Tab-separated table of C-alpha atoms in Angstrom:
chain	number	residue	atom	x	y	z
R	22	MET	CA	-14.258	-18.270	13.584
R	23	THR	CA	-13.624	-14.689	14.694
R	24	THR	CA	-15.978	-12.241	15.445
R	25	PRO	CA	-16.461	-9.085	13.315
R	26	ASP	CA	-16.575	-5.450	14.815
R	27	VAL	CA	-19.287	-4.715	12.419
R	28	ALA	CA	-22.901	-6.280	12.049
R	29	PRO	CA	-23.007	-9.167	9.662
R	30	ALA	CA	-24.476	-8.200	6.268
R	31	PRO	CA	-28.244	-8.375	5.902
R	32	PRO	CA	-29.635	-11.522	3.819
R	33	LEU	CA	-29.215	-11.343	0.272
R	34	THR	CA	-28.599	-13.233	-2.973
R	35	PHE	CA	-25.279	-12.376	-4.931
R	36	VAL	CA	-25.575	-13.109	-8.226
R	37	ILE	CA	-22.368	-13.526	-10.252
R	38	PHE	CA	-22.476	-13.129	-14.054
R	39	GLY	CA	-19.413	-14.891	-15.218
R	40	ALA	CA	-19.246	-17.434	-12.573
R	41	ALA	CA	-17.113	-20.075	-14.156
R	42	GLY	CA	-14.776	-17.434	-14.933
R	43	ASP	CA	-11.254	-16.905	-13.777
R	44	LEU	CA	-11.984	-13.757	-11.601
R	45	THR	CA	-14.933	-15.681	-9.684
R	46	ARG	CA	-12.598	-18.651	-8.635
R	47	ARG	CA	-9.533	-16.488	-8.117
R	48	LEU	CA	-10.913	-13.556	-6.200
R	49	LEU	CA	-14.580	-13.504	-5.708
R	50	ILE	CA	-15.037	-17.046	-4.019
R	51	PRO	CA	-11.885	-16.799	-1.800
R	52	THR	CA	-13.263	-13.333	-0.494
R	53	LEU	CA	-16.715	-14.997	0.314
R	54	ILE	CA	-15.025	-17.580	2.082
R	55	ASN	CA	-12.933	-15.179	4.065
R	56	MET	CA	-16.050	-13.189	5.048
R	57	THR	CA	-17.989	-16.395	6.096
R	58	ARG	CA	-15.272	-17.142	8.284
R	59	SER	CA	-14.882	-13.826	9.972
R	60	GLY	CA	-18.537	-13.477	10.336
R	61	LEU	CA	-19.400	-10.759	8.087
R	62	VAL	CA	-21.946	-12.712	6.306
R	63	GLY	CA	-23.945	-15.241	7.597
R	64	ASP	CA	-25.925	-18.245	6.471
R	65	ASP	CA	-28.488	-15.985	4.808
R	66	LEU	CA	-26.131	-15.154	1.919
R	67	HIS	CA	-26.980	-17.143	-1.135
R	68	ILE	CA	-24.832	-17.010	-4.414
R	69	LEU	CA	-26.382	-17.883	-7.786
R	70	GLY	CA	-23.948	-18.059	-10.405
R	71	ILE	CA	-24.782	-17.370	-14.155
R	72	GLY	CA	-22.477	-18.647	-16.968
R	73	ILE	CA	-22.743	-19.450	-20.701
R	74	GLU	CA	-20.999	-23.027	-19.607
R	75	THR	CA	-23.106	-25.736	-19.891
R	76	GLY	CA	-23.828	-28.011	-16.659
R	77	GLY	CA	-25.290	-27.723	-13.223
R	78	VAL	CA	-24.287	-26.466	-9.807
R	79	GLU	CA	-22.135	-29.583	-9.470
R	80	MET	CA	-20.020	-28.548	-12.653
R	81	LEU	CA	-19.287	-24.809	-10.964
R	82	LEU	CA	-18.720	-26.473	-7.606
R	83	GLU	CA	-16.320	-28.906	-9.279
R	84	ARG	CA	-14.293	-26.104	-10.862
R	85	LEU	CA	-14.000	-23.964	-7.925
R	86	GLU	CA	-13.137	-26.742	-5.341
R	87	SER	CA	-10.316	-27.663	-7.719
R	88	PHE	CA	-8.858	-24.237	-7.811
R	89	LEU	CA	-9.087	-23.698	-4.010
R	90	LYS	CA	-7.123	-26.716	-3.520
R	91	THR	CA	-4.655	-25.934	-6.163
R	92	SER	CA	-4.046	-22.513	-4.669
R	93	GLY	CA	-3.589	-23.891	-1.156
R	94	ASP	CA	-6.707	-22.083	0.153
R	95	MET	CA	-7.937	-25.127	1.666
R	96	GLU	CA	-4.820	-25.750	4.026
R	97	ASP	CA	-6.492	-23.859	6.671
R	98	PRO	CA	-9.081	-25.809	8.493
R	99	ALA	CA	-11.104	-22.707	9.421
R	100	ARG	CA	-11.050	-21.772	5.920
R	101	GLU	CA	-12.144	-25.134	4.746
R	102	ALA	CA	-14.961	-25.169	7.262
R	103	ALA	CA	-16.086	-21.617	5.566
R	104	TRP	CA	-15.903	-23.091	2.275
R	105	GLN	CA	-18.123	-26.240	3.239
R	106	SER	CA	-20.652	-23.898	4.710
R	107	LEU	CA	-20.734	-21.736	1.770
R	108	ARG	CA	-20.902	-24.385	-0.974
R	109	LYS	CA	-24.393	-25.502	0.333
R	110	ARG	CA	-25.907	-22.036	-0.590
R	111	ILE	CA	-24.478	-22.020	-4.134
R	112	SER	CA	-26.693	-22.465	-7.335
R	113	TYR	CA	-26.126	-22.149	-10.737
R	114	ILE	CA	-27.779	-20.698	-14.165
R	115	SER	CA	-26.599	-21.925	-17.701
R	116	GLY	CA	-27.513	-19.768	-20.338
R	117	ASP	CA	-26.875	-16.750	-22.592
R	118	PHE	CA	-26.909	-13.398	-20.499
R	119	THR	CA	-27.636	-11.229	-23.620
R	120	GLN	CA	-31.039	-13.143	-23.764
R	121	ASN	CA	-34.187	-12.481	-21.705
R	122	GLY	CA	-34.429	-16.296	-21.017
R	123	VAL	CA	-31.909	-16.337	-18.121
R	124	TYR	CA	-33.235	-13.326	-16.725
R	125	LYS	CA	-36.507	-15.108	-16.468
R	126	GLU	CA	-34.789	-17.641	-14.566
R	127	ILE	CA	-32.970	-15.293	-12.133
R	128	SER	CA	-36.390	-13.508	-11.365
R	129	ASP	CA	-38.033	-17.047	-10.681
R	130	TYR	CA	-35.135	-17.802	-8.220
R	131	LEU	CA	-35.228	-14.364	-6.467
R	132	SER	CA	-38.875	-14.860	-6.031
R	133	HIS	CA	-38.345	-18.252	-4.108
R	134	ALA	CA	-35.047	-16.966	-2.325
R	135	PRO	CA	-35.422	-16.285	1.605
R	136	SER	CA	-34.718	-12.678	0.787
R	137	ALA	CA	-35.453	-10.566	-2.197
R	138	ASN	CA	-32.479	-8.336	-1.736
R	139	ALA	CA	-29.925	-8.986	-4.662
R	140	ALA	CA	-26.760	-7.798	-5.753
R	141	PHE	CA	-25.691	-8.315	-9.222
R	142	TYR	CA	-21.890	-8.823	-9.972
R	143	PHE	CA	-20.576	-8.324	-13.582
R	144	ALA	CA	-17.410	-10.606	-13.503
R	145	VAL	CA	-17.747	-10.391	-17.375
R	146	PRO	CA	-15.765	-8.485	-20.423
R	147	PRO	CA	-16.648	-4.868	-20.375
R	148	GLN	CA	-18.476	-4.721	-23.511
R	149	PHE	CA	-21.179	-6.774	-21.771
R	150	PHE	CA	-21.712	-4.214	-18.715
R	151	GLY	CA	-24.433	-2.043	-20.670
R	152	ASP	CA	-26.343	-5.103	-22.013
R	153	ILE	CA	-26.653	-6.761	-18.555
R	154	ALA	CA	-27.867	-3.768	-16.829
R	155	GLU	CA	-30.474	-3.117	-19.701
R	156	LYS	CA	-31.671	-6.862	-19.292
R	157	LEU	CA	-31.764	-6.592	-15.737
R	158	SER	CA	-33.941	-3.455	-15.829
R	159	GLU	CA	-36.184	-4.615	-18.662
R	160	ASN	CA	-37.074	-7.540	-16.635
R	161	GLY	CA	-37.766	-5.878	-13.611
R	162	LEU	CA	-34.991	-7.046	-11.587
R	163	MET	CA	-33.459	-3.436	-10.653
R	164	ASN	CA	-37.169	-2.676	-9.280
R	165	GLU	CA	-36.871	-1.654	-5.406
R	166	ALA	CA	-40.746	-0.757	-5.054
R	167	THR	CA	-41.142	-3.827	-2.449
R	168	GLY	CA	-38.354	-2.609	-0.182
R	169	ALA	CA	-35.633	-5.167	-1.100
R	170	PHE	CA	-32.492	-3.550	-2.426
R	171	ARG	CA	-31.229	-4.267	-6.155
R	172	ARG	CA	-27.522	-3.289	-6.741
R	173	ILE	CA	-25.220	-3.865	-9.477
R	174	ALA	CA	-21.273	-4.248	-9.063
R	175	ILE	CA	-19.119	-3.524	-11.962
R	176	GLU	CA	-15.189	-4.259	-12.364
R	177	LYS	CA	-12.899	-1.646	-14.250
R	178	PRO	CA	-12.371	-1.012	-17.019
R	179	PHE	CA	-15.222	2.024	-17.240
R	180	GLY	CA	-14.660	2.771	-20.889
R	181	HIS	CA	-11.490	3.324	-22.765
R	182	ASP	CA	-11.640	6.953	-23.349
R	183	LEU	CA	-13.617	9.786	-22.203
R	184	ALA	CA	-16.162	9.453	-24.946
R	185	SER	CA	-16.757	5.870	-24.111
R	186	ALA	CA	-16.999	6.198	-20.350
R	187	GLN	CA	-19.606	8.855	-20.819
R	188	ALA	CA	-21.594	6.713	-23.065
R	189	LEU	CA	-21.438	3.779	-20.579
R	190	ASN	CA	-22.365	5.984	-17.560
R	191	ALA	CA	-25.443	7.383	-19.732
R	192	ARG	CA	-26.463	3.743	-20.630
R	193	LEU	CA	-26.198	2.703	-16.977
R	194	LEU	CA	-27.858	5.277	-15.497
R	195	ASN	CA	-30.983	5.259	-17.978
R	196	HIS	CA	-31.840	1.749	-16.506
R	197	THR	CA	-30.403	2.199	-13.007
R	198	HIS	CA	-30.124	4.876	-10.479
R	199	GLU	CA	-26.485	5.969	-9.403
R	200	SER	CA	-27.475	4.830	-5.923
R	201	GLN	CA	-27.407	1.305	-7.130
R	202	ILE	CA	-24.401	1.495	-9.046
R	203	TYR	CA	-21.072	0.058	-7.294
R	204	ARG	CA	-17.995	0.722	-9.626
R	205	ILE	CA	-15.266	-1.232	-8.101
R	206	ASP	CA	-11.620	-0.335	-7.963
R	207	HIS	CA	-9.971	-3.017	-5.993
R	208	PHE	CA	-7.295	-0.564	-4.894
R	209	LEU	CA	-9.913	1.068	-2.517
R	210	GLY	CA	-10.352	-2.266	-0.576
R	211	LYS	CA	-6.808	-2.549	0.422
R	212	GLU	CA	-5.981	-1.601	4.104
R	213	THR	CA	-3.252	0.961	3.388
R	214	VAL	CA	-5.344	3.087	1.022
R	215	GLN	CA	-8.025	3.447	3.232
R	216	ASN	CA	-5.683	4.249	5.759
R	217	ILE	CA	-4.594	7.364	3.872
R	218	MET	CA	-7.364	9.232	5.091
R	219	THR	CA	-7.265	8.318	8.696
R	220	THR	CA	-3.436	9.028	8.675
R	221	ARG	CA	-4.116	12.401	7.211
R	222	PHE	CA	-7.415	13.561	9.290
R	223	ALA	CA	-6.715	11.923	12.542
R	224	ASN	CA	-3.074	13.275	13.070
R	225	MET	CA	-2.926	17.155	13.174
R	226	MET	CA	0.964	17.194	12.747
R	227	ILE	CA	0.592	15.609	9.559
R	228	GLU	CA	-2.600	17.268	8.220
R	229	ALA	CA	-1.234	20.733	9.392
R	230	LEU	CA	1.751	20.098	6.863
R	231	TRP	CA	-0.534	18.758	4.133
R	232	ASN	CA	-0.338	21.715	1.637
R	233	ASN	CA	2.335	23.477	-1.001
R	234	ASN	CA	3.951	25.369	1.986
R	235	TYR	CA	5.640	22.188	3.291
R	236	ILE	CA	5.160	19.744	0.175
R	237	ASP	CA	7.800	19.919	-2.485
R	238	HIS	CA	6.183	17.055	-4.479
R	239	VAL	CA	4.111	14.016	-4.505
R	240	GLN	CA	5.335	10.437	-6.170
R	241	ILE	CA	2.902	7.871	-6.839
R	242	THR	CA	4.255	4.203	-8.075
R	243	ALA	CA	2.606	1.225	-9.174
R	244	ALA	CA	5.411	-0.983	-10.429
R	245	GLU	CA	4.778	-4.719	-11.375
R	246	LEU	CA	7.209	-7.397	-11.567
R	247	VAL	CA	4.795	-9.391	-13.760
R	248	ASP	CA	4.735	-9.162	-17.478
R	249	VAL	CA	1.789	-9.231	-19.658
R	250	GLY	CA	1.919	-13.139	-19.741
R	251	THR	CA	-1.128	-14.771	-21.413
R	252	ARG	CA	-2.960	-11.233	-21.554
R	253	GLY	CA	-1.634	-10.324	-24.971
R	254	LYS	CA	-4.792	-9.951	-26.571
R	255	PHE	CA	-6.389	-7.437	-23.727
R	256	TYR	CA	-3.221	-5.685	-23.004
R	257	ASP	CA	-2.297	-4.668	-26.796
R	258	ALA	CA	-5.693	-3.292	-26.789
R	259	THR	CA	-5.456	-1.617	-23.279
R	260	GLY	CA	-1.916	-0.511	-22.388
R	261	ALA	CA	-0.448	0.825	-19.101
R	262	LEU	CA	-2.162	4.271	-18.987
R	263	ARG	CA	-5.712	3.033	-19.495
R	264	ASP	CA	-5.276	-0.128	-17.556
R	265	MET	CA	-3.829	1.763	-14.344
R	266	VAL	CA	-4.013	5.528	-14.250
R	267	PRO	CA	-7.689	6.776	-14.688
R	268	ASN	CA	-8.591	4.382	-11.879
R	269	HIS	CA	-5.925	3.000	-9.651
R	270	LEU	CA	-3.535	5.653	-9.560
R	271	PHE	CA	-6.054	8.383	-9.798
R	272	GLN	CA	-7.955	6.863	-6.888
R	273	LEU	CA	-4.745	7.233	-4.767
R	274	LEU	CA	-4.132	10.492	-5.906
R	275	ALA	CA	-7.580	11.600	-4.809
R	276	MET	CA	-7.036	10.258	-1.305
R	277	VAL	CA	-3.827	12.390	-0.935
R	278	ALA	CA	-5.083	15.388	-2.355
R	279	MET	CA	-8.659	15.640	-1.113
R	280	GLU	CA	-9.970	18.379	1.132
R	281	PRO	CA	-11.183	17.209	4.615
R	282	PRO	CA	-14.978	15.910	4.135
R	283	ASN	CA	-17.680	17.371	6.257
R	284	SER	CA	-18.487	13.706	7.605
R	285	PHE	CA	-17.346	10.422	6.398
R	286	ASP	CA	-20.400	9.480	4.578
R	287	ALA	CA	-20.248	8.038	0.938
R	288	GLU	CA	-21.263	11.207	-0.698
R	289	SER	CA	-19.050	13.642	1.234
R	290	VAL	CA	-16.142	11.462	0.705
R	291	ARG	CA	-17.024	11.035	-3.174
R	292	ASN	CA	-17.464	14.846	-3.385
R	293	GLU	CA	-14.472	15.787	-2.158
R	294	LYS	CA	-12.509	13.115	-4.366
R	295	GLY	CA	-14.419	14.266	-7.508
R	296	LYS	CA	-13.332	17.820	-6.929
R	297	VAL	CA	-9.664	16.758	-6.884
R	298	LEU	CA	-10.203	14.672	-10.246
R	299	LYS	CA	-12.015	17.696	-11.803
R	300	ALA	CA	-9.062	20.079	-10.696
R	301	LEU	CA	-6.338	17.977	-12.626
R	302	ARG	CA	-4.724	20.259	-15.232
R	303	THR	CA	-5.953	19.313	-18.755
R	304	TYR	CA	-2.999	19.709	-20.873
R	305	SER	CA	-2.579	20.817	-24.491
R	306	ARG	CA	-0.952	18.758	-27.098
R	307	GLU	CA	2.237	20.369	-26.374
R	308	ASP	CA	1.928	20.066	-22.596
R	309	ALA	CA	1.369	16.258	-23.066
R	310	ALA	CA	4.347	15.662	-25.084
R	311	ARG	CA	6.351	17.401	-22.391
R	312	ASN	CA	4.846	15.735	-19.358
R	313	GLY	CA	4.163	12.454	-20.367
R	314	VAL	CA	6.529	9.321	-20.883
R	315	ARG	CA	5.405	5.724	-22.322
R	316	GLY	CA	7.559	2.677	-22.691
R	317	ALA	CA	7.553	-0.902	-23.894
R	318	TYR	CA	9.872	-3.790	-22.160
R	319	THR	CA	12.101	-5.413	-24.366
R	320	ALA	CA	13.525	-9.067	-24.429
R	321	GLY	CA	15.784	-9.883	-21.641
R	322	PRO	CA	16.224	-11.806	-18.261
R	323	ILE	CA	14.076	-11.526	-15.155
R	324	SER	CA	13.142	-13.300	-12.129
R	325	GLY	CA	15.682	-16.300	-13.465
R	326	ARG	CA	13.876	-16.485	-16.872
R	327	ASP	CA	14.445	-14.975	-20.255
R	328	LEU	CA	11.436	-12.798	-21.204
R	329	PRO	CA	10.360	-12.199	-24.839
R	330	ALA	CA	9.663	-8.666	-25.714
R	331	PHE	CA	6.419	-7.397	-25.393
R	332	THR	CA	5.883	-7.261	-29.111
R	333	GLN	CA	6.964	-10.851	-29.255
R	334	THR	CA	4.363	-11.788	-26.685
R	335	ALA	CA	1.448	-14.111	-27.846
R	336	ASP	CA	-1.556	-12.122	-29.224
R	337	VAL	CA	0.339	-9.044	-29.492
R	338	SER	CA	0.955	-7.218	-32.659
R	339	PRO	CA	4.486	-7.098	-33.793
R	340	ASP	CA	4.316	-3.737	-34.588
R	341	SER	CA	2.350	-2.738	-31.787
R	342	ASN	CA	2.769	0.931	-30.303
R	343	THR	CA	1.048	-0.141	-26.779
R	344	GLU	CA	2.890	0.781	-24.001
R	345	THR	CA	3.723	-1.266	-20.810
R	346	PHE	CA	4.984	1.541	-18.787
R	347	VAL	CA	3.821	5.220	-18.331
R	348	ALA	CA	4.906	8.128	-16.447
R	349	LEU	CA	3.217	11.475	-16.130
R	350	LYS	CA	3.703	14.995	-14.462
R	351	LEU	CA	0.601	16.263	-13.371
R	352	PHE	CA	-1.062	19.234	-11.500
R	353	VAL	CA	-3.829	19.859	-8.980
R	354	ASP	CA	-5.113	23.206	-9.742
R	355	THR	CA	-6.123	24.197	-6.109
R	356	TRP	CA	-4.914	26.485	-3.522
R	357	ARG	CA	-3.903	23.679	-1.502
R	358	TRP	CA	-1.974	22.138	-4.243
R	359	ALA	CA	-0.856	24.945	-6.421
R	360	GLY	CA	2.565	24.268	-7.808
R	361	VAL	CA	3.207	20.982	-6.411
R	362	PRO	CA	3.801	18.604	-9.227
R	363	PHE	CA	2.144	14.836	-8.921
R	364	TYR	CA	4.539	12.293	-10.591
R	365	LEU	CA	2.870	9.139	-11.566
R	366	ARG	CA	4.383	6.061	-13.007
R	367	THR	CA	3.390	2.322	-13.437
R	368	GLY	CA	4.714	-0.517	-15.794
R	369	LYS	CA	5.167	-4.442	-16.110
R	370	ALA	CA	7.954	-6.518	-16.022
R	371	MET	CA	9.830	-4.004	-13.646
R	372	LYS	CA	12.436	-4.222	-10.945
R	373	ALA	CA	9.972	-5.400	-8.174
R	374	ARG	CA	6.500	-5.279	-7.094
R	375	ASP	CA	6.061	-1.927	-5.207
R	376	THR	CA	2.732	0.383	-5.101
R	377	GLU	CA	3.651	3.117	-2.799
R	378	VAL	CA	2.800	7.045	-2.575
R	379	VAL	CA	5.969	9.099	-1.518
R	380	ILE	CA	5.098	12.536	-0.101
R	381	THR	CA	8.452	14.524	-0.232
R	382	PHE	CA	8.620	17.560	2.212
R	383	ARG	CA	10.405	20.888	1.335
R	384	GLN	CA	13.936	21.627	2.577
R	385	VAL	CA	14.460	22.998	6.016
R	386	PRO	CA	14.736	26.844	5.034
R	387	PHE	CA	18.205	27.162	6.696
R	388	ALA	CA	20.460	24.150	7.820
R	389	GLN	CA	23.026	25.541	10.422
R	390	PHE	CA	24.500	21.913	11.028
R	391	PRO	CA	28.028	22.023	10.058
R	392	ARG	CA	29.097	20.093	6.879
R	393	HIS	CA	32.283	17.542	7.209
R	394	GLY	CA	33.998	16.814	4.118
R	395	THR	CA	31.740	15.333	1.479
R	396	GLN	CA	28.578	15.006	3.933
R	397	PRO	CA	25.771	15.866	1.508
R	398	GLU	CA	22.768	18.416	2.277
R	399	LEU	CA	20.357	17.478	4.677
R	400	PRO	CA	17.872	15.171	2.772
R	401	PRO	CA	14.255	15.802	2.486
R	402	ASN	CA	11.807	14.317	4.990
R	403	ARG	CA	9.501	11.894	3.310
R	404	LEU	CA	6.115	9.940	4.297
R	405	ILE	CA	6.164	6.810	2.609
R	406	ILE	CA	2.588	5.028	2.335
R	407	GLN	CA	3.393	1.259	1.087
R	408	VAL	CA	0.219	0.016	-0.527
R	409	GLN	CA	1.575	-3.244	-1.455
R	410	PRO	CA	3.054	-5.582	-0.779
R	411	ASP	CA	4.708	-4.919	2.476
R	412	GLU	CA	1.652	-2.605	3.827
R	413	GLY	CA	2.562	0.174	6.121
R	414	LEU	CA	4.153	3.587	6.739
R	415	ASP	CA	7.595	4.994	6.804
R	416	MET	CA	8.635	8.592	8.066
R	417	GLU	CA	12.237	9.627	6.894
R	418	ILE	CA	13.610	12.033	9.299
R	419	SER	CA	17.341	13.083	10.148
R	420	ILE	CA	19.057	12.530	13.711
R	421	LYS	CA	22.347	13.383	15.186
R	422	LYS	CA	24.831	10.493	14.390
R	423	PRO	CA	26.355	8.943	17.415
R	424	GLY	CA	29.836	10.459	18.261
R	425	LEU	CA	31.456	13.843	19.449
R	426	VAL	CA	31.246	15.564	16.148
R	427	LEU	CA	27.859	16.972	15.294
R	428	LYS	CA	26.797	14.969	12.208
R	429	THR	CA	23.257	14.318	10.996
R	430	ALA	CA	22.100	11.039	9.696
R	431	PRO	CA	18.625	9.622	7.808
R	432	VAL	CA	16.524	7.439	9.723
R	433	SER	CA	13.491	5.578	8.812
R	434	LEU	CA	10.386	5.291	11.423
R	435	ASP	CA	8.701	2.322	10.365
R	436	PHE	CA	5.306	0.701	10.748
R	437	ARG	CA	4.028	-2.445	9.137
R	438	TYR	CA	0.531	-3.675	9.426
R	439	ALA	CA	1.562	-7.386	9.619
R	440	ASP	CA	3.716	-6.518	12.667
R	441	ASN	CA	0.924	-5.177	14.499
R	442	PHE	CA	-2.381	-6.621	13.332
R	443	ASP	CA	-3.549	-10.051	12.106
R	444	ILE	CA	-4.536	-9.167	8.614
R	445	GLY	CA	-4.547	-12.693	7.468
R	446	LYS	CA	-4.907	-13.937	4.152
R	447	GLN	CA	-7.116	-11.291	2.643
R	448	THR	CA	-7.897	-10.588	-0.954
R	449	GLY	CA	-8.412	-6.781	-0.700
R	450	TYR	CA	-12.263	-7.386	-1.876
R	451	GLU	CA	-13.755	-8.171	1.720
R	452	SER	CA	-14.273	-4.495	2.618
R	453	LEU	CA	-15.747	-3.643	-0.932
R	454	PHE	CA	-18.099	-6.823	-0.796
R	455	TYR	CA	-19.136	-5.795	2.906
R	456	GLU	CA	-19.962	-2.104	1.826
R	457	LEU	CA	-21.987	-3.382	-1.271
R	458	PHE	CA	-24.125	-5.614	0.938
R	459	VAL	CA	-24.823	-2.917	3.573
R	460	GLY	CA	-25.258	-0.074	0.887
R	461	ASP	CA	-22.252	1.964	1.483
R	462	GLN	CA	-20.939	3.588	-1.562
R	463	THR	CA	-17.584	5.409	0.027
R	464	LEU	CA	-15.103	3.058	-1.579
R	465	PHE	CA	-16.917	3.080	-4.928
R	466	GLN	CA	-16.495	5.476	-7.747
R	467	ARG	CA	-19.004	7.792	-9.057
R	468	ALA	CA	-19.689	8.860	-12.747
R	469	ASP	CA	-18.695	12.250	-12.406
R	470	GLY	CA	-15.347	11.045	-10.931
R	471	ILE	CA	-14.795	8.456	-13.689
R	472	GLU	CA	-15.391	10.831	-16.278
R	473	ALA	CA	-12.999	13.564	-14.774
R	474	GLY	CA	-10.393	10.899	-14.961
R	475	TRP	CA	-10.490	10.085	-18.382
R	476	ALA	CA	-10.600	13.827	-19.273
R	477	ALA	CA	-7.297	14.276	-17.567
R	478	VAL	CA	-5.708	11.567	-19.643
R	479	GLN	CA	-7.383	12.066	-22.705
R	480	PRO	CA	-4.643	14.478	-24.183
R	481	PHE	CA	-2.050	11.703	-23.691
R	482	LEU	CA	-4.164	9.124	-25.589
R	483	ASP	CA	-4.999	11.494	-28.206
R	484	LEU	CA	-1.241	12.326	-28.781
R	485	TRP	CA	-0.084	8.734	-28.748
R	486	ALA	CA	-2.682	7.479	-31.180
R	487	GLU	CA	-0.823	9.622	-33.551
R	488	GLY	CA	2.011	7.412	-33.647
R	489	GLY	CA	5.228	6.764	-32.515
R	490	LYS	CA	6.867	3.883	-30.695
R	491	PRO	CA	6.960	3.724	-26.842
R	492	ASP	CA	10.564	4.049	-25.190
R	493	PRO	CA	12.278	0.577	-24.674
R	494	TYR	CA	13.193	-0.730	-21.295
R	495	ALA	CA	14.990	-3.701	-20.235
R	496	PRO	CA	13.018	-6.106	-17.962
R	497	GLY	CA	13.864	-5.876	-14.235
R	498	SER	CA	14.761	-2.250	-14.527
R	499	THR	CA	12.709	0.908	-13.414
R	500	GLY	CA	11.819	1.869	-16.843
R	501	PRO	CA	12.835	3.843	-19.636
R	502	ALA	CA	15.858	6.724	-19.475
R	503	SER	CA	13.054	9.250	-20.779
R	504	ALA	CA	11.216	8.611	-17.270
R	505	ASP	CA	14.119	9.516	-15.218
R	506	GLU	CA	14.506	12.577	-17.896
R	507	LEU	CA	10.918	13.445	-16.829
R	508	ILE	CA	11.648	13.991	-13.400
R	509	GLU	CA	15.349	14.944	-13.157
R	510	ARG	CA	14.902	17.942	-15.381
R	511	ASP	CA	13.110	19.360	-12.079
R	512	GLY	CA	15.794	18.525	-10.018
R	513	ARG	CA	14.341	15.652	-8.344
R	514	LYS	CA	14.547	11.738	-8.285
R	515	TRP	CA	12.197	8.839	-8.456
R	516	HIS	CA	11.952	7.069	-5.073
R	517	GLN	CA	13.883	3.673	-5.082
R	518	ILE	CA	11.650	0.804	-6.137
R	519	ASP	CA	12.262	-2.163	-3.864
R	520	GLY	CA	9.008	-3.647	-2.806
R	521	GLY	CA	8.756	-1.918	0.494
R	522	SER	CA	10.976	-3.989	2.298
R	523	SER	CA	11.519	-2.868	5.838
R	524	GLY	CA	15.259	-1.601	6.374
R	525	LYS	CA	16.065	-0.746	2.789
R	526	ARG	CA	14.930	2.802	2.957
R	527	VAL	CA	17.442	4.293	5.329
């Protein structure tokens, strides 16, 4: 077992609502195994699963262990040992978590637990978020008067538009304090996302250029190779914009565009990120039509198989107007970013899995280098922050090409996390869980930031709700032609989607 460079989390009971569900076995338990193996949590972490499924703890353990073996998680002896340690501290309560009976059992469990500290994780459909928070409060389970902490962790989506997000926040805050609420966006757990702040604020040569005097535009891409698959019912009611933009992509945007915080405590960082989201320009209907594109994939081959069109997917309406791709052009109306466009795009069934931030710098004011024949103009410098799958940084610059004639050539200076650090088999939730357990909200969203994000996309939601069909695009492509037109009318091009493989960016 490796030794962490931070103290282990304090003793607590981690209460998981939806313990027998997919999220728990696919992400939550593997995360806790990783944390046990690395020493981020000790033997004083206890897990209490809550689920509607009948049966006792053996039923839950059997489901979890079956998945872990099938997924290959137990092939590593150290992970197997961590799981064997963790499984001894798992308990289970079967019951309806909309009724008081379950909460009385939870209260009784915590009253006999080694520690009264508790964190409640809502691994349930979003329509239950408010109900569970209310029941926890009504049954005294959020009371911190004894000195023990009580916290809730909520997965996205936080509402489905501005009004519903405001209503959910109001309901939560009516029963708990903001300091007890940890709104999880798993992108914020990724090393590369957290490294955006370090890259900026620990390197004078980068931060000095981080403004509209030197930056031409910013691109944020979250392309997915996978299609909607078995999630047709959820996706048809949600769409690419709601699923990705107000949360994942806006969190990346906020990291890029925020001002330096006074310190790196949670409230200072969240204050600066909130200012960015509140500064996003709110569009009129006409502006939204001009600066937004939506698409839906058609039938076609991808990854060696024939993919049906989105509208032919199980549990999707044949006449659905829901988008599986979205591209937006946005502005952050601050002095630092005045006039700098932020281009965002995300989609399913695309060319590759590729999440990245591309900072394109302005051209040099005068390129005195001689041009030879068809040699193009100097390409702009770019900083590429690769979030996934090949986490790292690339800096694209121009150098002299070897030879007697003065010719320039673009090259890429590459850094890959996997080449320099042992990042292991991480889920991305390890840092989020640790911060939840120790009470640091830096990596979690606040109510005002959530609502500011929804306010920025609401004009697009309103426009598309009026009707019309998303533009078609072929599976395995980079999206609809209209997305290329969105950026090319400004004299720019999208950065290549390639999954971040080193060597492809020269």
